Coordinates of C-alpha atoms and ligand atoms in Angstrom, one line a residue:
M1 CA -0.1 0.0 0.2
S2 CA 1.6 3.4 -1.0
R3 CA -0.5 6.2 0.4
I4 CA 1.7 8.7 -0.1
V5 CA 4.4 9.3 -2.8
L6 CA 7.7 11.0 -2.4
V7 CA 9.4 12.1 -5.6
A8 CA 12.6 12.8 -5.1
P9 CA 12.9 13.2 -1.5
D10 CA 16.4 13.9 0.0
S11 CA 17.1 11.7 3.0
R12 CA 15.5 14.0 5.9
L13 CA 12.3 14.1 4.0
E14 CA 12.0 10.3 3.5
R15 CA 12.8 9.5 6.9
Q16 CA 10.3 12.0 8.7
V17 CA 7.7 10.6 6.2
R18 CA 8.6 7.0 6.9
L19 CA 8.1 7.9 10.9
V20 CA 4.7 8.6 10.0
V21 CA 3.2 6.1 7.7
A22 CA 5.8 3.7 8.2
E23 CA 5.6 1.7 4.5
E24 CA 3.0 2.9 3.4
M25 CA 4.9 5.3 1.0
V26 CA 6.8 5.1 -2.2
V27 CA 9.6 6.9 -3.7
I28 CA 10.0 7.4 -7.0
P29 CA 12.5 9.4 -8.7
A30 CA 11.9 12.0 -11.2
T31 CA 11.0 11.1 -14.7
D32 CA 9.6 13.2 -17.2
P33 CA 5.7 14.4 -16.7
E34 CA 4.3 12.1 -18.7
Q35 CA 5.7 8.7 -17.4
F36 CA 5.3 10.2 -14.2
S37 CA 1.2 10.7 -14.7
G38 CA 1.3 7.0 -16.3
R39 CA 2.9 5.3 -13.5
L40 CA 0.5 7.2 -10.8
G41 CA -2.1 6.0 -13.3
R42 CA -0.9 2.7 -12.9
M43 CA -0.8 2.4 -9.3
A44 CA -3.1 -0.1 -7.3
E45 CA -4.4 2.9 -5.0
R46 CA -4.7 6.0 -5.8
P47 CA -2.1 7.9 -3.8
E48 CA -3.7 10.4 -0.8
L49 CA -0.5 12.6 -1.2
I50 CA 2.3 13.4 -3.6
V51 CA 5.0 15.4 -2.1
F52 CA 7.6 16.6 -4.2
G53 CA 11.4 17.2 -2.9
H54 CA 13.4 20.3 -2.2
Q55 CA 16.5 19.2 -5.0
L56 CA 14.1 19.6 -7.9
P57 CA 14.5 21.8 -10.2
R58 CA 11.6 24.1 -9.6
H59 CA 10.1 23.8 -13.4
L60 CA 10.0 20.1 -13.5
A61 CA 8.6 19.9 -9.6
L62 CA 5.3 22.4 -11.0
A63 CA 5.5 20.2 -14.5
L64 CA 5.2 17.1 -12.6
A65 CA 2.6 18.4 -10.4
S66 CA 0.8 19.7 -13.6
A67 CA 0.7 16.1 -14.9
G68 CA 0.1 14.5 -11.7
R69 CA -2.7 16.4 -10.2
Q70 CA -5.5 14.1 -11.6
H71 CA -3.8 10.9 -9.7
A72 CA -3.9 12.0 -6.2
D73 CA -6.1 13.6 -3.4
S74 CA -3.4 15.8 -2.4
M75 CA 0.0 17.6 -3.7
A76 CA 2.7 19.7 -1.3
I77 CA 5.9 20.6 -2.3
V78 CA 9.2 21.3 -0.3
S79 CA 10.8 24.8 -1.0
D80 CA 12.7 27.6 0.3
E81 CA 11.4 30.0 -2.5
P82 CA 9.8 32.6 -1.4
D83 CA 7.5 33.0 -4.9
I84 CA 6.7 30.0 -5.2
M85 CA 3.2 29.6 -4.0
V86 CA 1.3 30.7 -6.8
E87 CA 2.7 29.0 -9.2
A88 CA 2.2 25.5 -7.3
M89 CA -1.5 26.7 -6.8
R90 CA -1.9 27.2 -10.2
A91 CA -0.3 23.2 -10.7
G92 CA -2.6 21.9 -8.3
I93 CA -0.5 22.2 -4.9
S94 CA -2.2 23.0 -1.7
D95 CA 1.0 22.9 0.4
V96 CA 4.5 24.2 0.9
L97 CA 6.4 22.9 3.4
P98 CA 10.0 24.7 4.0
T99 CA 13.4 22.7 3.8
T100 CA 13.0 23.1 7.8
V101 CA 9.5 21.2 8.0
D102 CA 9.4 19.1 11.4
L103 CA 7.8 16.0 12.3
D104 CA 4.6 17.7 13.7
A105 CA 4.2 19.5 10.7
I106 CA 4.5 15.9 8.3
D107 CA 2.2 14.6 10.4
L108 CA -0.4 17.3 10.5
M109 CA -0.5 17.2 6.2
V110 CA -0.4 13.7 6.4
A111 CA -3.3 13.4 8.6
R112 CA -5.2 16.8 6.8
A113 CA -4.4 14.5 2.8
H114 CA -5.8 11.2 4.8
E115 CA -9.5 13.2 5.8
F116 CA -9.2 14.8 2.7
A117 CA -9.1 11.6 0.5
M118 CA -11.4 10.0 2.8
D119 CA -14.0 12.6 2.2
A120 CA -13.6 12.6 -1.2
A121 CA -14.1 8.3 -1.1
A122 CA -17.3 8.8 0.8
A123 CA -18.7 11.1 -1.7
G124 CA -17.6 8.7 -4.6
R125 CA -15.9 11.4 -5.7
P126 CA -13.7 9.8 -8.3
A127 CA -10.8 12.8 -8.3
P128 CA -10.4 16.5 -8.0
S129 CA -11.4 17.8 -11.2
L130 CA -10.9 21.3 -12.0
R131 CA -13.1 20.8 -15.3
R132 CA -16.6 21.4 -14.7
L133 CA -19.9 21.1 -17.2
G134 CA -23.0 23.3 -17.2
P135 CA -23.4 26.2 -14.7
G136 CA -21.1 27.0 -12.4
R137 CA -20.8 26.7 -8.6
T138 CA -21.9 29.4 -6.8
I139 CA -20.0 29.5 -3.3
A140 CA -22.2 31.8 -0.3
V141 CA -19.8 32.9 2.5
A142 CA -22.4 33.6 5.2
S143 CA -21.9 34.0 9.4
P144 CA -24.4 35.2 11.3
K145 CA -22.4 37.9 13.5
G146 CA -20.2 40.3 12.3
G147 CA -16.5 40.8 12.1
V148 CA -15.9 36.4 12.1
G149 CA -13.9 36.6 8.9
K150 CA -16.3 36.5 6.4
T151 CA -14.8 38.7 3.5
M152 CA -10.9 37.9 4.5
I153 CA -12.3 34.5 3.8
A154 CA -14.4 35.0 0.6
C155 CA -11.3 37.1 -0.7
N156 CA -8.8 34.3 -0.1
V157 CA -11.0 31.7 -1.2
A158 CA -11.4 33.7 -4.6
V159 CA -8.5 34.5 -5.0
G160 CA -7.3 30.7 -4.4
L161 CA -9.8 29.5 -7.1
A162 CA -8.5 32.1 -9.7
L163 CA -4.8 31.3 -9.3
L164 CA -6.2 27.3 -10.0
Q165 CA -8.8 29.0 -13.0
P166 CA -7.7 32.3 -14.4
G167 CA -11.0 34.4 -15.7
C168 CA -12.9 31.6 -14.4
V169 CA -13.9 32.6 -11.0
V170 CA -16.2 36.3 -9.8
L171 CA -16.3 37.2 -6.4
V172 CA -19.4 39.8 -5.5
D173 CA -19.6 42.1 -2.7
L174 CA -23.2 41.5 -1.4
D175 CA -22.3 43.0 1.9
L176 CA -24.2 45.9 1.1
Q177 CA -24.1 48.8 3.1
F178 CA -20.4 47.9 4.3
G179 CA -18.7 46.2 1.7
D180 CA -14.8 46.0 1.9
V181 CA -14.0 43.4 -0.6
S182 CA -12.6 46.2 -2.6
S183 CA -10.3 47.7 0.1
T184 CA -9.3 43.9 1.5
L185 CA -8.1 43.3 -1.8
G186 CA -6.3 46.8 -3.2
L187 CA -8.9 47.8 -5.7
E188 CA -9.9 50.7 -7.0
P189 CA -13.4 50.2 -8.8
V190 CA -15.0 52.4 -11.6
Y191 CA -17.9 50.5 -11.3
F192 CA -20.3 49.1 -8.7
L193 CA -22.9 46.5 -8.0
E194 CA -25.5 48.6 -9.2
H195 CA -24.1 49.1 -12.3
A196 CA -24.1 45.5 -13.0
V197 CA -28.1 45.2 -11.6
A198 CA -28.8 48.3 -14.3
K199 CA -30.6 47.3 -17.1
G200 CA -28.1 47.1 -20.0
A201 CA -26.1 44.4 -17.8
A202 CA -29.0 42.8 -16.8
R203 CA -30.0 42.3 -20.1
D204 CA -27.1 41.0 -21.4
S205 CA -23.9 39.7 -20.0
L206 CA -21.7 40.5 -22.1
V207 CA -22.0 44.5 -20.9
L208 CA -22.4 42.9 -17.4
K209 CA -18.8 41.9 -18.1
T210 CA -17.6 45.4 -18.4
V211 CA -18.3 46.2 -14.9
L212 CA -16.5 43.8 -13.2
T213 CA -12.8 44.8 -12.0
K214 CA -10.2 42.6 -12.6
H215 CA -7.4 41.5 -9.9
P216 CA -4.0 40.7 -10.8
S217 CA -4.6 36.9 -9.9
G218 CA -6.8 36.5 -12.5
L219 CA -10.0 37.4 -10.6
L220 CA -12.9 39.3 -11.3
V221 CA -14.6 41.0 -9.1
L222 CA -18.0 43.0 -8.6
C223 CA -17.5 45.3 -6.0
G224 CA -20.2 46.6 -3.6
P225 CA -22.2 49.4 -4.1
E226 CA -20.7 53.0 -4.1
S227 CA -22.6 54.5 -1.0
P228 CA -25.2 53.0 1.3
A229 CA -28.2 55.1 -0.6
T230 CA -27.0 53.1 -3.3
A231 CA -27.1 49.8 -2.0
D232 CA -30.6 50.7 -0.9
R233 CA -31.9 50.4 -4.4
V234 CA -30.9 47.4 -5.1
T235 CA -33.2 44.8 -4.3
A236 CA -33.3 41.1 -3.7
A237 CA -34.7 39.9 -6.8
Q238 CA -32.1 42.0 -8.8
V239 CA -29.5 40.1 -6.8
G240 CA -31.3 36.7 -7.9
H241 CA -30.9 37.6 -11.3
L242 CA -27.7 38.7 -11.6
L243 CA -26.7 35.5 -9.3
R244 CA -27.9 33.4 -12.2
Q245 CA -26.1 35.5 -14.9
L246 CA -22.5 34.9 -13.3
A247 CA -23.0 31.1 -12.9
D248 CA -23.7 31.0 -16.4
E249 CA -20.5 32.7 -17.2
F250 CA -17.8 31.8 -14.4
L251 CA -17.1 28.1 -13.1
Y252 CA -17.1 29.8 -9.9
V253 CA -19.5 32.7 -8.2
V254 CA -18.1 33.4 -4.8
V255 CA -20.1 35.7 -2.8
D256 CA -19.2 37.8 0.4
T257 CA -22.9 38.4 2.1
S258 CA -23.6 41.0 5.3
P259 CA -23.7 39.2 8.8
G260 CA -27.0 37.5 9.7
L261 CA -29.9 36.4 7.6
L262 CA -31.3 39.9 5.6
E263 CA -33.3 39.4 2.6
H264 CA -30.7 39.1 0.0
T265 CA -28.5 36.8 1.7
L266 CA -31.3 34.5 1.6
T267 CA -31.6 35.1 -1.9
V268 CA -27.7 34.4 -2.0
L269 CA -28.3 31.0 -0.5
E270 CA -31.3 30.3 -2.7
Q271 CA -28.9 30.3 -5.3
A272 CA -26.0 28.4 -3.9
T273 CA -24.4 25.3 -4.5
D274 CA -22.1 25.6 -1.4
V275 CA -22.1 27.5 2.1
V276 CA -18.9 28.4 3.8
A277 CA -20.5 28.9 7.1
V278 CA -17.9 30.9 9.4
T279 CA -17.9 31.5 13.3
S280 CA -15.3 33.1 15.6
M281 CA -14.3 30.8 18.8
D282 CA -17.0 32.8 21.1
V283 CA -20.2 31.4 22.5
S284 CA -21.9 34.1 21.2
S285 CA -21.2 33.4 17.5
V286 CA -21.0 29.3 18.0
R287 CA -24.7 29.7 19.4
G288 CA -25.6 32.2 16.5
M289 CA -23.9 29.7 14.0
R290 CA -26.4 26.9 15.2
K291 CA -29.7 29.6 15.3
E292 CA -28.5 29.6 11.7
L293 CA -27.5 26.6 10.5
D294 CA -31.3 25.8 12.1
V295 CA -32.9 28.0 10.3
L296 CA -31.5 27.4 7.1
D297 CA -31.9 23.9 7.5
E298 CA -35.8 24.4 7.9
L299 CA -36.3 27.1 5.1
G300 CA -34.8 23.9 2.9
L301 CA -32.0 26.8 2.2
L302 CA -29.0 24.9 3.4
P303 CA -26.7 23.4 0.4
D304 CA -25.9 19.9 0.4
S305 CA -22.5 20.9 0.0
R306 CA -21.2 23.1 3.1
Q307 CA -18.0 24.0 4.8
V308 CA -17.9 25.2 8.8
V309 CA -15.2 26.8 9.1
V310 CA -14.0 28.8 12.5
N311 CA -12.0 31.4 12.3
Q312 CA -9.4 33.3 14.7
G313 CA -9.0 29.7 16.2
D314 CA -7.5 30.8 19.7
R315 CA -6.8 28.3 22.4
S316 CA -7.4 31.1 24.9
S317 CA -10.8 31.2 24.0
G318 CA -12.1 28.3 26.6
L319 CA -14.0 26.8 24.2
T320 CA -12.3 23.8 22.2
I321 CA -13.8 22.2 18.8
A322 CA -15.4 19.7 20.3
D323 CA -16.9 22.1 22.1
I324 CA -18.4 23.8 19.0
E325 CA -19.0 20.6 17.3
T326 CA -21.2 19.8 19.8
A327 CA -22.7 23.1 19.7
I328 CA -23.4 23.0 16.9
G329 CA -24.7 19.8 16.2
A330 CA -22.2 19.3 12.9
R331 CA -18.5 19.1 12.7
V332 CA -16.3 21.8 12.6
D333 CA -14.5 20.9 8.6
I334 CA -11.4 23.7 8.7
V335 CA -9.9 25.7 11.6
I336 CA -8.1 28.7 10.3
P337 CA -6.2 29.8 13.4
R338 CA -5.8 33.7 14.6
T339 CA -2.4 35.0 13.2
K340 CA -0.5 38.3 12.3
G341 CA 0.0 37.7 9.1
V342 CA -4.1 38.4 8.5
G343 CA -4.2 41.5 9.4
A344 CA -1.0 42.2 7.7
A345 CA -2.0 41.2 4.4
S346 CA -5.2 42.9 4.6
N347 CA -3.6 46.2 5.3
R348 CA -1.5 46.1 2.4
G349 CA -4.5 45.1 0.3
L350 CA -3.4 41.6 -0.2
P351 CA -5.1 38.5 0.3
V352 CA -2.7 36.6 2.9
I353 CA -2.2 33.4 0.9
I354 CA -0.5 35.7 -1.7
D355 CA 1.3 37.9 0.8
Q356 CA 2.1 35.3 3.0
P357 CA 1.9 31.7 2.0
R358 CA 3.7 30.5 4.8
D359 CA 1.4 31.8 7.5
K360 CA -0.4 29.3 9.1
A361 CA -3.6 30.9 8.0
S362 CA -2.5 30.6 4.3
R363 CA -2.3 27.0 4.7
T364 CA -5.5 26.4 6.1
L365 CA -7.3 29.1 3.4
R366 CA -5.3 26.6 0.5
V367 CA -7.1 23.6 2.1
L368 CA -10.5 25.1 1.9
V369 CA -9.7 26.2 -1.8
T370 CA -8.8 22.5 -2.5
R371 CA -11.8 21.4 -0.7
L372 CA -14.3 24.1 -3.0
S373 CA -12.2 23.3 -6.2
T374 CA -13.1 19.7 -6.3
E375 CA -17.4 18.7 -6.9
P376 CA -19.3 19.4 -4.0
T377 CA -19.9 16.6 -1.2
R378 CA -23.3 15.1 -1.1
K379 CA -23.0 14.2 2.3
G380 CA -25.6 16.6 3.5
W381 CA -25.9 18.8 6.5
R382 CA -29.6 18.6 6.9
E383 CA -28.8 14.5 7.3
A384 CA -26.3 15.5 9.9
S385 CA -27.8 17.9 11.8
R386 CA -31.2 15.5 11.9
K387 CA -29.2 12.5 13.5
E388 CA -27.9 15.5 16.2
K389 CA -31.2 16.7 16.6
V390 CA -32.4 13.3 17.3
S391 CA -29.9 11.9 19.4
Ligands
ATP1 N1 -7.7 34.6 10.9 C1 -7.2 35.8 11.3 N2 -6.1 36.6 12.1 C2 -6.1 37.2 12.0 N3 -6.8 38.2 11.8 C3 -8.1 38.5 11.0 C4 -8.4 36.6 11.1 N4 -9.4 36.2 10.2 C5 -10.4 37.7 10.0 N5 -8.8 38.6 10.9 C6 -9.5 40.4 10.7 O1 -10.7 40.5 11.4 C7 -11.2 41.7 10.9 C8 -12.9 41.4 10.6 O2 -12.7 40.6 9.3 P1 -13.0 40.8 8.2 O3 -13.8 41.7 7.8 O4 -13.2 39.3 7.1 O5 -15.1 39.9 8.8 P2 -16.5 39.8 8.4 O6 -16.8 38.5 9.0 O7 -16.5 40.0 7.0 O8 -17.1 41.0 9.1 P3 -18.4 41.9 8.8 O9 -19.4 41.1 8.9 O10 -18.3 43.3 9.4 O11 -18.5 42.4 7.3 C9 -10.6 42.0 10.0 O12 -9.3 43.0 10.5 C10 -9.7 41.0 9.7 O13 -8.1 41.3 8.7
MG2 MG1 -17.6 41.8 5.6

């Protein structure tokens, strides 16, 4: 059995991985990308994780990753090159490890890859695939309380997806009153949401595309209304139409929302194929999350594919992840730690996954991107929450 494939590792990396997974690994030398892909495809079992060693020339490691991505659930590279992250993500690599990586970090990476592979298998998903036919995915980032990190997560997820599929991802700022996507991403828009719902754009998707603002990552952004007064004139029905138009044109429509369940947010959730439900680690935010998920469940507005994200994870809060899971009646999928890098990146108008790729928050955000870039799981929050209520 070979859960982990190491490509041209140095002896330290090989030893470390062996300590974690014993014999469940295979070491293969660097070949050309076609041979590499063929070899992976012929393996008796699909690898959970491929790790590229730091001695591989960068261009070869990335070419091998691109060729091998459909044969593995997760990929990582060991590299100290500070600017490798963007290209690595484009090649399908979600983790960049420093050459000084320690055993704990390897253990965590292997555990995460295993969990992801189990989820994929349970969902009957053949392979993470970036190709998609038919209407695009609409990913709603929502939370009952304000200030928990929705905008930070929406921006980083959208940029992460855009690095994988430049030109195919649009981020919509639907925090109508206080939207701050443009400042978080350092954009200076000329057009705003009100232009996207005006008659010309609503009738013609080509016109709609001209009011989007380009981000250097390849992401397109529909910035929030220019002022709260114009925001008042945007109706929920217009928002619904807009999202349908965008889903016809893009592979991914990521939507940042305002806190709570206002009419416009409910409209977003009606259209959403995926929800990223965000809570912080404080009691009122967690209670709010439980209520919000219950209400959405009753309204039939909770998409089957959902990621429960605990942001600003912090041991000092007094709550554990197990406490939170009990309180909300569902599994926590991702924990994003509170880090200085997030605030620093945001102050510079940059997404943390690009500005500080080695930041711990960037690592978990990349895992979230990887999960959202695969076919939606059909495990169903509803089923999980019903079980919880019955027990
Ligand atoms: N993991 C994190 N570590 C450190 N700071 C964070 C983290 N997540 C978010 N922040 C900071 O917390 C603040 C609130 O984040 P953000 O604006 O994304 O929240 P929000 O849920 O969109 O808020 P609102 O409901 O007001 O729109 C920002 O200053 C952001 O930089
Ligand atoms: Mg916000």
